[in-house]
Amino acid sequence: MTAQEVIRNIRNVPDFPVKGIQFKDITTALQNPDCLKWFRDQMVDLYSSKGVTKVLGIESRGFIIAPAVAMELNAGFVPIRKPGKLPAETVEISYDKEYGKDTIQIHRDAIGPEDTVLIHDDLLATGGTMAAAIALVRKMGVKKVYVNFLIELEGLNGRAVLNEADEVTTLLGIEVNE
Ligand code: AMP
């Protein structure tokens, strides 16, 4: 599998969820076992020597590949969720979105100073969600924060707001209007 072949398996849905947004639908790539394994294997190659102890997935598309990668790295999996979903004590952060505010939460006892974490989501657009996740995890005093996305929408410069991470990687770069 090449990156170009994987990109051809990602469906473009115009005007979803609102007019003017071209939605990158990864579900078509996930149906293809070669793409599914490619996502996992690329991430495992990038992080197998980084000492990652926990892989954190952002709800909800960040939950799909992260647990498979965590198993290969012999790390744990931790969900970062929308409010009201996690049952035990949480730490949270609110951040500005294009329209209004949003909040994400993590279990307080899920990570700590002994952890090197990899935060994963499917797609980097403006970077707002991931910037909040990095700040949340930093508050909990972890050793290192690595960040990974399957897709980077190029042209939006989302990386600019992720400078609190130790390293940011993306598997596929796609022009925002491609
Ligand atoms: P952002 O905070 O702007 O980087 O957007 C982050 C979240 O929105 C990611 O979790 C993506 O799943 C989703 N998202 C934003 N834009 C798109 C798009 N064009 N196609 C698919 N998902 C998107």
mmCIF file of N, CA and C in Angstrom, residues 27-75:
data_model
loop_
_atom_site.group_PDB
_atom_site.id
_atom_site.type_symbol
_atom_site.label_atom_id
_atom_site.label_comp_id
_atom_site.label_asym_id
_atom_site.label_seq_id
_atom_site.Cartn_x
_atom_site.Cartn_y
_atom_site.Cartn_z
ATOM 1 N N THR A 27 -14.256 6.290 6.649
ATOM 2 C CA THR A 27 -14.911 4.972 6.801
ATOM 3 C C THR A 27 -14.701 4.092 5.574
ATOM 4 N N THR A 28 -14.567 4.710 4.403
ATOM 5 C CA THR A 28 -14.332 3.913 3.188
ATOM 6 C C THR A 28 -12.940 3.275 3.222
ATOM 7 N N ALA A 29 -11.956 3.970 3.771
ATOM 8 C CA ALA A 29 -10.611 3.389 3.910
ATOM 9 C C ALA A 29 -10.602 2.298 4.991
ATOM 10 N N LEU A 30 -11.378 2.505 6.051
ATOM 11 C CA LEU A 30 -11.398 1.523 7.145
ATOM 12 C C LEU A 30 -11.998 0.191 6.699
ATOM 13 N N GLN A 31 -12.852 0.232 5.671
ATOM 14 C CA GLN A 31 -13.465 -1.003 5.153
ATOM 15 C C GLN A 31 -12.446 -1.888 4.446
ATOM 16 N N ASN A 32 -11.341 -1.265 4.019
ATOM 17 C CA ASN A 32 -10.317 -1.989 3.247
ATOM 18 C C ASN A 32 -9.233 -2.477 4.219
ATOM 19 N N PRO A 33 -9.094 -3.802 4.390
ATOM 20 C CA PRO A 33 -8.144 -4.307 5.395
ATOM 21 C C PRO A 33 -6.710 -3.836 5.165
ATOM 22 N N ASP A 34 -6.328 -3.618 3.896
ATOM 23 C CA ASP A 34 -4.961 -3.156 3.624
ATOM 24 C C ASP A 34 -4.750 -1.728 4.134
ATOM 25 N N CYS A 35 -5.776 -0.882 3.989
ATOM 26 C CA CYS A 35 -5.674 0.495 4.509
ATOM 27 C C CYS A 35 -5.664 0.486 6.039
ATOM 28 N N LEU A 36 -6.539 -0.336 6.599
ATOM 29 C CA LEU A 36 -6.637 -0.423 8.061
ATOM 30 C C LEU A 36 -5.276 -0.803 8.660
ATOM 31 N N LYS A 37 -4.655 -1.819 8.070
ATOM 32 C CA LYS A 37 -3.340 -2.259 8.564
ATOM 33 C C LYS A 37 -2.275 -1.202 8.284
ATOM 34 N N TRP A 38 -2.377 -0.513 7.145
ATOM 35 C CA TRP A 38 -1.401 0.536 6.799
ATOM 36 C C TRP A 38 -1.413 1.634 7.872
ATOM 37 N N PHE A 39 -2.598 2.079 8.274
ATOM 38 C CA PHE A 39 -2.690 3.110 9.320
ATOM 39 C C PHE A 39 -1.978 2.635 10.595
ATOM 40 N N ARG A 40 -2.316 1.417 11.013
ATOM 41 C CA ARG A 40 -1.726 0.886 12.252
ATOM 42 C C ARG A 40 -0.209 0.747 12.113
ATOM 43 N N ASP A 41 0.243 0.150 11.008
ATOM 44 C CA ASP A 41 1.666 -0.140 10.863
ATOM 45 C C ASP A 41 2.502 1.139 10.759
ATOM 46 N N GLN A 42 1.984 2.151 10.058
ATOM 47 C CA GLN A 42 2.713 3.417 9.951
ATOM 48 C C GLN A 42 2.895 4.043 11.331
ATOM 49 N N MET A 43 1.839 4.001 12.113
ATOM 50 C CA MET A 43 1.937 4.596 13.456
ATOM 51 C C MET A 43 2.886 3.803 14.352
ATOM 52 N N VAL A 44 2.807 2.491 14.254
ATOM 53 C CA VAL A 44 3.692 1.651 15.072
ATOM 54 C C VAL A 44 5.151 1.924 14.699
ATOM 55 N N ASP A 45 5.441 2.048 13.391
ATOM 56 C CA ASP A 45 6.815 2.354 12.945
ATOM 57 C C ASP A 45 7.294 3.680 13.532
ATOM 58 N N LEU A 46 6.416 4.682 13.530
ATOM 59 C CA LEU A 46 6.807 6.013 14.015
ATOM 60 C C LEU A 46 7.095 6.028 15.518
ATOM 61 N N TYR A 47 6.364 5.195 16.291
ATOM 62 C CA TYR A 47 6.416 5.343 17.752
ATOM 63 C C TYR A 47 7.009 4.150 18.501
ATOM 64 N N SER A 48 7.468 3.123 17.794
ATOM 65 C CA SER A 48 7.900 1.921 18.525
ATOM 66 C C SER A 48 9.142 2.158 19.385
ATOM 67 N N SER A 49 9.930 3.185 19.081
ATOM 68 C CA SER A 49 11.136 3.392 19.898
ATOM 69 C C SER A 49 11.048 4.659 20.750
ATOM 70 N N LYS A 50 9.832 5.160 20.989
ATOM 71 C CA LYS A 50 9.685 6.438 21.704
ATOM 72 C C LYS A 50 9.305 6.277 23.175
ATOM 73 N N GLY A 51 9.146 5.050 23.625
ATOM 74 C CA GLY A 51 8.818 4.844 25.038
ATOM 75 C C GLY A 51 7.419 5.294 25.420
ATOM 76 N N VAL A 52 6.473 5.186 24.471
ATOM 77 C CA VAL A 52 5.079 5.600 24.744
ATOM 78 C C VAL A 52 4.445 4.618 25.740
ATOM 79 N N THR A 53 3.856 5.158 26.814
ATOM 80 C CA THR A 53 3.203 4.304 27.814
ATOM 81 C C THR A 53 1.681 4.324 27.686
ATOM 82 N N LYS A 54 1.124 5.420 27.121
ATOM 83 C CA LYS A 54 -0.336 5.504 26.931
ATOM 84 C C LYS A 54 -0.626 6.151 25.572
ATOM 85 N N VAL A 55 -1.549 5.542 24.841
ATOM 86 C CA VAL A 55 -2.045 6.161 23.610
ATOM 87 C C VAL A 55 -3.421 6.738 23.929
ATOM 88 N N LEU A 56 -3.593 8.041 23.687
ATOM 89 C CA LEU A 56 -4.836 8.738 24.010
ATOM 90 C C LEU A 56 -5.593 9.008 22.710
ATOM 91 N N GLY A 57 -6.836 8.535 22.624
ATOM 92 C CA GLY A 57 -7.649 8.786 21.432
ATOM 93 C C GLY A 57 -8.677 9.857 21.731
ATOM 94 N N ILE A 58 -8.898 10.777 20.766
ATOM 95 C CA ILE A 58 -9.901 11.830 20.941
ATOM 96 C C ILE A 58 -11.226 11.364 20.328
ATOM 97 N N GLU A 59 -12.317 11.473 21.124
ATOM 98 C CA GLU A 59 -13.648 11.063 20.668
ATOM 99 C C GLU A 59 -14.034 11.810 19.390
ATOM 100 N N SER A 60 -14.604 11.125 18.405
ATOM 101 C CA SER A 60 -14.789 9.691 18.434
ATOM 102 C C SER A 60 -13.945 8.974 17.381
ATOM 103 N N ARG A 61 -13.544 9.694 16.343
ATOM 104 C CA ARG A 61 -12.780 8.984 15.313
ATOM 105 C C ARG A 61 -11.347 8.690 15.746
ATOM 106 N N GLY A 62 -10.910 9.319 16.829
ATOM 107 C CA GLY A 62 -9.600 8.989 17.387
ATOM 108 C C GLY A 62 -9.599 7.660 18.139
ATOM 109 N N PHE A 63 -10.793 7.061 18.313
ATOM 110 C CA PHE A 63 -10.890 5.782 19.041
ATOM 111 C C PHE A 63 -10.671 4.572 18.127
ATOM 112 N N ILE A 64 -10.584 4.792 16.829
ATOM 113 C CA ILE A 64 -10.631 3.637 15.915
ATOM 114 C C ILE A 64 -9.269 2.941 15.793
ATOM 115 N N ILE A 65 -8.222 3.705 15.504
ATOM 116 C CA ILE A 65 -6.904 3.100 15.277
ATOM 117 C C ILE A 65 -6.072 3.064 16.565
ATOM 118 N N ALA A 66 -6.309 4.026 17.466
ATOM 119 C CA ALA A 66 -5.452 4.162 18.660
ATOM 120 C C ALA A 66 -5.325 2.874 19.495
ATOM 121 N N PRO A 67 -6.414 2.146 19.780
ATOM 122 C CA PRO A 67 -6.242 0.939 20.602
ATOM 123 C C PRO A 67 -5.383 -0.133 19.920
ATOM 124 N N ALA A 68 -5.499 -0.259 18.596
ATOM 125 C CA ALA A 68 -4.681 -1.249 17.870
ATOM 126 C C ALA A 68 -3.201 -0.879 17.982
ATOM 127 N N VAL A 69 -2.914 0.418 17.876
ATOM 128 C CA VAL A 69 -1.527 0.889 17.995
ATOM 129 C C VAL A 69 -1.026 0.665 19.423
ATOM 130 N N ALA A 70 -1.869 0.978 20.395
ATOM 131 C CA ALA A 70 -1.471 0.817 21.803
ATOM 132 C C ALA A 70 -1.061 -0.629 22.083
ATOM 133 N N MET A 71 -1.844 -1.570 21.571
ATOM 134 C CA MET A 71 -1.512 -2.992 21.797
ATOM 135 C C MET A 71 -0.151 -3.339 21.220
ATOM 136 N N GLU A 72 0.139 -2.835 20.018
ATOM 137 C CA GLU A 72 1.428 -3.121 19.379
ATOM 138 C C GLU A 72 2.592 -2.473 20.135
ATOM 139 N N LEU A 73 2.339 -1.319 20.748
ATOM 140 C CA LEU A 73 3.410 -0.605 21.476
ATOM 141 C C LEU A 73 3.544 -1.099 22.913
ATOM 142 N N ASN A 74 2.690 -2.032 23.281
ATOM 143 C CA ASN A 74 2.614 -2.487 24.673
ATOM 144 C C ASN A 74 2.324 -1.321 25.621
ATOM 145 N N ALA A 75 1.454 -0.420 25.143
ATOM 146 C CA ALA A 75 1.022 0.739 25.927
ATOM 147 C C ALA A 75 -0.463 0.572 26.256
#
